[in-house]
mmCIF file of C-alpha atoms in Angstrom:
data_model
loop_
_atom_site.group_PDB
_atom_site.id
_atom_site.type_symbol
_atom_site.label_atom_id
_atom_site.label_comp_id
_atom_site.label_asym_id
_atom_site.label_seq_id
_atom_site.Cartn_x
_atom_site.Cartn_y
_atom_site.Cartn_z
ATOM 1 C CA MET A 355 21.958 1.682 -16.757
ATOM 2 C CA SER A 356 20.743 0.236 -13.825
ATOM 3 C CA LYS A 357 16.212 1.061 -13.178
ATOM 4 C CA VAL A 358 16.831 3.452 -9.612
ATOM 5 C CA TRP A 359 14.233 1.499 -6.430
ATOM 6 C CA PHE A 360 13.498 3.796 -3.855
ATOM 7 C CA ILE A 361 11.609 1.500 -1.473
ATOM 8 C CA THR A 362 9.557 3.043 1.632
ATOM 9 C CA GLY A 363 9.410 1.138 4.975
ATOM 10 C CA THR A 364 12.222 -0.277 4.832
ATOM 11 C CA SER A 365 12.480 -1.090 8.732
ATOM 12 C CA SER A 366 11.469 -4.148 8.690
ATOM 13 C CA GLY A 367 9.379 -6.812 6.777
ATOM 14 C CA ILE A 368 8.791 -6.556 2.718
ATOM 15 C CA GLY A 369 9.957 -3.350 2.654
ATOM 16 C CA LYS A 370 13.393 -5.061 4.087
ATOM 17 C CA GLU A 371 13.462 -8.197 2.638
ATOM 18 C CA LEU A 372 12.071 -6.743 -0.639
ATOM 19 C CA ALA A 373 15.838 -4.145 -0.444
ATOM 20 C CA LYS A 374 17.527 -6.796 0.457
ATOM 21 C CA GLN A 375 16.554 -8.742 -2.948
ATOM 22 C CA VAL A 376 16.267 -5.777 -4.969
ATOM 23 C CA LEU A 377 20.102 -5.004 -4.697
ATOM 24 C CA ALA A 378 21.153 -8.590 -4.685
ATOM 25 C CA ALA A 379 19.680 -8.814 -8.254
ATOM 26 C CA GLY A 380 22.354 -5.745 -9.092
ATOM 27 C CA TYR A 381 19.697 -2.645 -8.669
ATOM 28 C CA ASN A 382 20.102 0.396 -6.960
ATOM 29 C CA ALA A 383 18.228 0.970 -4.236
ATOM 30 C CA ALA A 384 16.805 4.323 -1.399
ATOM 31 C CA LEU A 385 15.905 2.942 1.666
ATOM 32 C CA GLY A 386 13.944 4.652 3.149
ATOM 33 C CA ALA A 387 13.378 4.377 6.932
ATOM 34 C CA ARG A 388 12.212 7.107 10.212
ATOM 35 C CA LYS A 389 16.150 5.398 11.370
ATOM 36 C CA THR A 390 18.130 4.774 8.938
ATOM 37 C CA ASP A 391 20.505 2.692 11.716
ATOM 38 C CA ASP A 392 18.132 -0.048 11.015
ATOM 39 C CA VAL A 393 18.908 -0.935 7.293
ATOM 40 C CA LYS A 394 22.743 0.205 7.823
ATOM 41 C CA ASP A 395 23.382 -3.198 7.700
ATOM 42 C CA ILE A 396 21.998 -3.912 4.041
ATOM 43 C CA VAL A 397 23.461 -0.655 2.817
ATOM 44 C CA ALA A 398 27.032 -1.530 4.211
ATOM 45 C CA ALA A 399 26.828 -4.586 2.427
ATOM 46 C CA TYR A 400 26.136 -2.769 -1.001
ATOM 47 C CA PRO A 401 27.539 0.691 -0.904
ATOM 48 C CA ASP A 402 28.152 1.769 -4.209
ATOM 49 C CA THR A 403 24.363 1.153 -5.456
ATOM 50 C CA ALA A 404 22.422 2.008 -1.882
ATOM 51 C CA ILE A 405 21.607 4.845 -0.257
ATOM 52 C CA ALA A 406 20.109 4.953 2.885
ATOM 53 C CA VAL A 407 17.528 7.790 3.883
ATOM 54 C CA THR A 408 15.751 9.519 6.168
ATOM 55 C CA LEU A 409 12.364 9.267 5.667
ATOM 56 C CA ASP A 410 8.727 9.507 7.891
ATOM 57 C CA VAL A 411 5.789 9.751 5.382
ATOM 58 C CA THR A 412 4.030 12.120 7.455
ATOM 59 C CA LYS A 413 7.449 14.885 7.433
ATOM 60 C CA GLU A 414 6.857 17.238 4.462
ATOM 61 C CA ASP A 415 10.781 18.275 4.835
ATOM 62 C CA GLN A 416 12.052 14.646 5.133
ATOM 63 C CA ILE A 417 9.723 14.188 2.018
ATOM 64 C CA VAL A 418 11.804 17.273 0.089
ATOM 65 C CA SER A 419 15.097 15.623 1.092
ATOM 66 C CA SER A 420 14.817 11.668 0.659
ATOM 67 C CA VAL A 421 13.879 12.400 -3.065
ATOM 68 C CA LYS A 422 16.881 15.610 -3.233
ATOM 69 C CA ASP A 423 19.116 13.285 -1.836
ATOM 70 C CA ILE A 424 18.425 10.275 -4.119
ATOM 71 C CA GLU A 425 18.271 12.661 -7.056
ATOM 72 C CA GLN A 426 22.074 13.497 -5.679
ATOM 73 C CA LYS A 427 23.095 10.488 -5.307
ATOM 74 C CA PHE A 428 21.492 8.369 -8.799
ATOM 75 C CA GLY A 429 20.431 11.324 -10.354
ATOM 76 C CA ARG A 430 17.040 9.578 -11.095
ATOM 77 C CA ILE A 431 13.930 7.284 -9.984
ATOM 78 C CA TYR A 432 12.834 4.912 -11.457
ATOM 79 C CA ILE A 433 10.457 2.406 -9.341
ATOM 80 C CA LEU A 434 8.449 3.891 -5.947
ATOM 81 C CA VAL A 435 7.233 1.657 -3.743
ATOM 82 C CA ASN A 436 4.736 3.185 -1.662
ATOM 83 C CA ASN A 437 5.470 0.217 1.171
ATOM 84 C CA ALA A 438 4.863 2.510 4.243
ATOM 85 C CA GLY A 439 2.045 2.204 6.803
ATOM 86 C CA ILE A 440 0.632 1.200 10.112
ATOM 87 C CA GLY A 441 -2.393 -0.887 11.356
ATOM 88 C CA TYR A 442 -5.023 0.431 13.880
ATOM 89 C CA PHE A 443 -7.563 -2.450 15.779
ATOM 90 C CA GLY A 444 -11.034 -1.647 17.119
ATOM 91 C CA SER A 445 -14.743 -1.473 15.932
ATOM 92 C CA ILE A 446 -15.236 1.706 13.991
ATOM 93 C CA GLU A 447 -17.589 2.363 17.749
ATOM 94 C CA GLU A 448 -14.349 2.058 19.717
ATOM 95 C CA SER A 449 -11.874 3.454 17.689
ATOM 96 C CA GLU A 450 -10.019 6.471 18.565
ATOM 97 C CA GLU A 451 -10.149 9.706 16.059
ATOM 98 C CA THR A 452 -6.552 10.557 16.392
ATOM 99 C CA GLU A 453 -4.969 7.201 15.718
ATOM 100 C CA VAL A 454 -7.162 6.812 12.908
ATOM 101 C CA ARG A 455 -6.452 10.297 11.872
ATOM 102 C CA HIS A 456 -2.821 9.385 12.392
ATOM 103 C CA MET A 457 -3.002 5.850 10.304
ATOM 104 C CA PHE A 458 -4.589 7.966 7.472
ATOM 105 C CA GLU A 459 -1.849 10.424 7.182
ATOM 106 C CA ILE A 460 0.682 7.557 6.748
ATOM 107 C CA ASN A 461 -1.022 4.715 4.909
ATOM 108 C CA PHE A 462 -2.599 7.881 2.660
ATOM 109 C CA PHE A 463 -1.804 11.214 2.762
ATOM 110 C CA GLY A 464 2.262 10.994 3.647
ATOM 111 C CA LEU A 465 1.552 8.511 0.344
ATOM 112 C CA ALA A 466 0.737 10.826 -1.606
ATOM 113 C CA LYS A 467 2.826 13.618 -1.196
ATOM 114 C CA LEU A 468 5.503 11.639 -1.572
ATOM 115 C CA THR A 469 4.195 10.199 -5.150
ATOM 116 C CA ASN A 470 3.875 13.872 -5.617
ATOM 117 C CA GLN A 471 7.701 14.973 -4.984
ATOM 118 C CA VAL A 472 8.585 11.987 -7.062
ATOM 119 C CA LEU A 473 6.108 11.730 -10.164
ATOM 120 C CA PRO A 474 7.736 15.142 -12.049
ATOM 121 C CA ILE A 475 11.103 13.033 -12.432
ATOM 122 C CA MET A 476 9.404 10.472 -13.806
ATOM 123 C CA ARG A 477 8.008 13.110 -15.711
ATOM 124 C CA ARG A 478 11.285 13.960 -17.310
ATOM 125 C CA GLN A 479 12.124 10.550 -17.713
ATOM 126 C CA LYS A 480 9.124 9.800 -20.211
ATOM 127 C CA SER A 481 9.352 6.312 -17.619
ATOM 128 C CA GLY A 482 8.481 5.082 -14.073
ATOM 129 C CA HIS A 483 6.789 2.851 -11.775
ATOM 130 C CA ILE A 484 4.869 3.382 -9.095
ATOM 131 C CA LEU A 485 4.165 0.724 -7.015
ATOM 132 C CA ASN A 486 1.659 1.221 -3.895
ATOM 133 C CA VAL A 487 0.971 -1.488 -1.207
ATOM 134 C CA THR A 488 -2.299 -1.973 -0.061
ATOM 135 C CA SER A 489 -3.945 -5.561 1.364
ATOM 136 C CA ILE A 490 -6.505 -7.335 0.001
ATOM 137 C CA LEU A 491 -7.995 -4.762 3.210
ATOM 138 C CA SER A 492 -8.498 -3.015 0.516
ATOM 139 C CA LEU A 493 -11.389 -5.246 -1.219
ATOM 140 C CA VAL A 494 -12.455 -6.933 1.412
ATOM 141 C CA SER A 495 -13.133 -5.863 5.239
ATOM 142 C CA TYR A 496 -14.011 -7.533 8.338
ATOM 143 C CA PRO A 497 -14.776 -6.606 11.843
ATOM 144 C CA ALA A 498 -11.659 -4.578 14.080
ATOM 145 C CA VAL A 499 -10.283 -3.204 10.614
ATOM 146 C CA GLY A 500 -12.548 -0.851 9.688
ATOM 147 C CA PHE A 501 -10.643 2.021 9.371
ATOM 148 C CA TYR A 502 -7.472 0.382 8.405
ATOM 149 C CA SER A 503 -9.724 -0.712 5.579
ATOM 150 C CA ALA A 504 -10.857 2.701 4.943
ATOM 151 C CA THR A 505 -6.803 3.698 4.140
ATOM 152 C CA LYS A 506 -6.649 0.951 1.937
ATOM 153 C CA PHE A 507 -9.722 1.691 0.008
ATOM 154 C CA ALA A 508 -8.644 5.143 -0.682
ATOM 155 C CA LEU A 509 -5.075 4.115 -1.326
ATOM 156 C CA ASP A 510 -6.571 1.606 -3.868
ATOM 157 C CA GLY A 511 -8.914 4.270 -5.742
ATOM 158 C CA TYR A 512 -5.962 6.992 -5.509
ATOM 159 C CA THR A 513 -3.889 3.923 -7.158
ATOM 160 C CA GLU A 514 -6.896 3.178 -10.282
ATOM 161 C CA SER A 515 -7.178 6.856 -10.728
ATOM 162 C CA LEU A 516 -3.172 7.632 -10.779
ATOM 163 C CA SER A 517 -2.375 4.870 -13.276
ATOM 164 C CA LYS A 518 -5.385 5.994 -15.683
ATOM 165 C CA GLU A 519 -3.648 9.923 -15.636
ATOM 166 C CA VAL A 520 0.046 9.392 -15.740
ATOM 167 C CA ALA A 521 0.244 5.964 -18.208
ATOM 168 C CA PRO A 522 -0.007 7.876 -21.324
ATOM 169 C CA LEU A 523 3.018 9.597 -20.115
ATOM 170 C CA GLY A 524 4.913 5.924 -19.952
ATOM 171 C CA ILE A 525 4.451 5.875 -16.417
ATOM 172 C CA LYS A 526 2.907 2.625 -14.779
ATOM 173 C CA VAL A 527 1.362 2.028 -11.598
ATOM 174 C CA THR A 528 0.717 -0.997 -9.279
ATOM 175 C CA ALA A 529 -1.278 -1.809 -6.435
ATOM 176 C CA ILE A 530 -0.034 -4.498 -4.296
ATOM 177 C CA ALA A 531 -2.611 -6.001 -2.712
ATOM 178 C CA PRO A 532 -1.006 -8.802 0.389
ATOM 179 C CA SER A 533 -3.042 -11.149 2.884
ATOM 180 C CA SER A 534 -1.613 -11.952 6.053
ATOM 181 C CA PHE A 535 2.075 -11.882 5.985
ATOM 182 C CA ARG A 536 5.062 -13.029 8.461
ATOM 183 C CA THR A 537 5.484 -9.423 9.153
ATOM 184 C CA ASP A 538 5.171 -7.311 12.392
ATOM 185 C CA TRP A 539 1.946 -5.778 10.805
ATOM 186 C CA ALA A 540 -0.153 -7.659 13.541
ATOM 187 C CA GLY A 541 2.444 -6.735 15.793
ATOM 188 C CA ARG A 542 5.080 -3.490 17.018
ATOM 189 C CA SER A 543 3.575 -1.946 14.131
ATOM 190 C CA ALA A 544 -0.387 -2.011 14.864
ATOM 191 C CA ASN A 545 -1.978 0.031 17.700
ATOM 192 C CA GLU A 546 -5.522 -0.556 19.125
ATOM 193 C CA ALA A 547 -8.381 1.345 20.556
ATOM 194 C CA PRO A 548 -7.942 1.389 24.577
ATOM 195 C CA ASN A 549 -11.665 0.859 25.604
ATOM 196 C CA THR A 550 -13.800 -2.200 24.711
ATOM 197 C CA ILE A 551 -17.179 -1.656 24.385
ATOM 198 C CA GLU A 552 -18.911 -5.451 25.748
ATOM 199 C CA ASP A 553 -21.107 -6.071 22.545
ATOM 200 C CA TYR A 554 -18.579 -5.937 19.880
ATOM 201 C CA LYS A 555 -16.934 -8.913 21.696
ATOM 202 C CA GLY A 556 -18.177 -11.278 19.343
ATOM 203 C CA THR A 557 -17.428 -9.672 15.935
ATOM 204 C CA ALA A 558 -14.342 -6.746 16.236
ATOM 205 C CA ASP A 559 -12.240 -8.024 19.529
ATOM 206 C CA ALA A 560 -13.445 -11.720 18.368
ATOM 207 C CA ASN A 561 -11.074 -11.040 15.016
ATOM 208 C CA LYS A 562 -8.602 -8.219 16.542
ATOM 209 C CA THR A 563 -7.658 -11.325 18.873
ATOM 210 C CA SER A 564 -7.494 -13.620 16.081
ATOM 211 C CA ILE A 565 -4.862 -11.635 14.013
ATOM 212 C CA ARG A 566 -2.771 -10.603 17.170
ATOM 213 C CA ASN A 567 -2.905 -14.679 17.976
ATOM 214 C CA ASN A 568 -2.056 -15.278 14.852
ATOM 215 C CA SER A 569 0.935 -13.249 14.559
ATOM 216 C CA GLY A 570 4.415 -15.025 13.069
ATOM 217 C CA LYS A 571 2.619 -17.748 12.226
ATOM 218 C CA GLN A 572 1.192 -15.768 9.318
ATOM 219 C CA ALA A 573 0.877 -18.251 5.982
ATOM 220 C CA GLY A 574 2.892 -15.270 3.577
ATOM 221 C CA ASP A 575 6.423 -15.319 2.813
ATOM 222 C CA PRO A 576 8.097 -11.911 2.362
ATOM 223 C CA ALA A 577 10.668 -13.411 0.239
ATOM 224 C CA ARG A 578 8.141 -14.673 -1.643
ATOM 225 C CA ALA A 579 6.085 -11.558 -1.718
ATOM 226 C CA SER A 580 9.615 -9.999 -2.603
ATOM 227 C CA LYS A 581 10.047 -11.673 -5.487
ATOM 228 C CA ALA A 582 6.430 -11.483 -7.116
ATOM 229 C CA ILE A 583 6.754 -7.339 -7.104
ATOM 230 C CA ILE A 584 10.594 -7.557 -8.415
ATOM 231 C CA LYS A 585 8.451 -9.795 -11.459
ATOM 232 C CA VAL A 586 5.898 -7.181 -12.021
ATOM 233 C CA VAL A 587 8.437 -4.581 -12.469
ATOM 234 C CA GLU A 588 10.263 -6.421 -14.812
ATOM 235 C CA SER A 589 6.649 -7.402 -16.350
ATOM 236 C CA ASP A 590 6.316 -5.745 -20.075
ATOM 237 C CA LYS A 591 2.220 -6.086 -19.044
ATOM 238 C CA ALA A 592 2.335 -5.423 -15.165
ATOM 239 C CA PRO A 593 -1.249 -5.365 -13.330
ATOM 240 C CA LEU A 594 -3.686 -3.043 -11.594
ATOM 241 C CA ARG A 595 -4.036 -5.343 -9.105
ATOM 242 C CA LEU A 596 -1.562 -7.883 -8.034
ATOM 243 C CA LEU A 597 -2.684 -10.410 -5.000
ATOM 244 C CA LEU A 598 -0.050 -11.757 -3.016
ATOM 245 C CA GLY A 599 -0.990 -14.985 -0.980
ATOM 246 C CA GLU A 600 -4.109 -17.566 -1.340
ATOM 247 C CA ALA A 601 -6.207 -16.002 1.496
ATOM 248 C CA ALA A 602 -6.358 -12.655 -0.629
ATOM 249 C CA PHE A 603 -6.846 -14.746 -3.837
ATOM 250 C CA LYS A 604 -10.158 -16.527 -2.129
ATOM 251 C CA GLY A 605 -10.660 -13.498 -1.048
ATOM 252 C CA ALA A 606 -10.817 -11.055 -3.261
ATOM 253 C CA ASN A 607 -12.779 -14.421 -6.087
ATOM 254 C CA GLY A 608 -15.165 -14.518 -3.272
ATOM 255 C CA LYS A 609 -16.643 -10.553 -2.593
ATOM 256 C CA LEU A 610 -16.990 -10.733 -6.504
ATOM 257 C CA VAL A 611 -19.198 -13.509 -6.854
ATOM 258 C CA ALA A 612 -20.518 -12.079 -4.007
ATOM 259 C CA MET A 613 -20.998 -8.192 -5.520
ATOM 260 C CA LYS A 614 -22.439 -9.774 -8.829
ATOM 261 C CA ALA A 615 -24.826 -11.826 -7.379
ATOM 262 C CA GLU A 616 -26.403 -8.631 -5.256
ATOM 263 C CA ILE A 617 -26.166 -6.004 -8.048
ATOM 264 C CA ASP A 618 -27.793 -8.912 -10.382
ATOM 265 C CA GLU A 619 -30.726 -9.277 -7.345
ATOM 266 C CA TRP A 620 -30.750 -5.470 -7.104
ATOM 267 C CA ALA A 621 -30.464 -4.694 -11.414
ATOM 268 C CA GLU A 622 -34.304 -3.492 -11.624
ATOM 269 C CA THR A 623 -34.140 -1.234 -8.662
ATOM 270 C CA THR A 624 -30.818 0.511 -9.606
ATOM 271 C CA ILE A 625 -31.711 0.719 -13.364
ATOM 272 C CA GLY A 626 -35.052 2.100 -12.189
ATOM 273 C CA ALA A 627 -32.998 5.310 -10.613
ATOM 274 C CA ASP A 628 -32.346 6.766 -14.109
ATOM 275 C CA PHE A 629 -35.192 8.802 -16.016
ATOM 276 C CA PRO A 630 -37.584 6.549 -18.243
ATOM 277 C CA LYS A 631 -35.934 6.195 -21.554
ATOM 278 C CA GLU A 632 -37.888 8.599 -23.509
ATOM 279 C CA GLU A 633 -36.991 11.769 -21.420
ATOM 280 C CA LYS A 634 -33.209 10.756 -21.177
ATOM 281 C CA ASN A 635 -32.246 12.568 -24.228
ATOM 282 C CA LYS A 636 -34.983 15.912 -23.847
#
């Protein structure tokens, strides 16, 4: 019996490519999209194994109805890929609270609500795999993407905790952390602060401009990323975190080296914050 995938954010980018590859591999798949017309061509090509569900993860009624529709069609959900998300550019000071909160609703709170809707199914099955698409920016942050990174740092911590809670129930959890891929993330999928502050011209503004100008020329290949995600799902020993892209590999390792050096440099001060040894057990 083919395992059932539920992939969100399938209108474009990695989500759309993943949906195509999953279906081509013979799996059943539910394609979540705010506009199902965006994926009707894929569903038409796989009428027996694919279903499109209307899903805006900020709308609880759509979360509930999409899961019910999938259960009605396939009777189960084995793999949930939380891929839907948006970006936002601006220095911390320039960023608009309304836009930042909206991004958190999509990238974090909406994802968490959907996951909670699917978890009872996986618990009943005693099996499942949840894959949360984070970012290398969940591990390393840069100017102009501070609040976006905050959503992904939050998601990384959430993912690690969830993995420890559900592992005894037969459910796997993986954070997928891509670097720059040729998707719409740096283009139409990311808003930016409308007002700029001159003092951030050399930091936030410069990095935002660089990212925007590189859109469509990124090193990451969505097709290869999708193959990697399928490999993780089919693996007997799925990782807690999977980095995707050379830039992610280098960025994460650079961060680890720098963190280790700083932690060691301040080790005496860190440990000295405890009570003295003779007082610890009093």
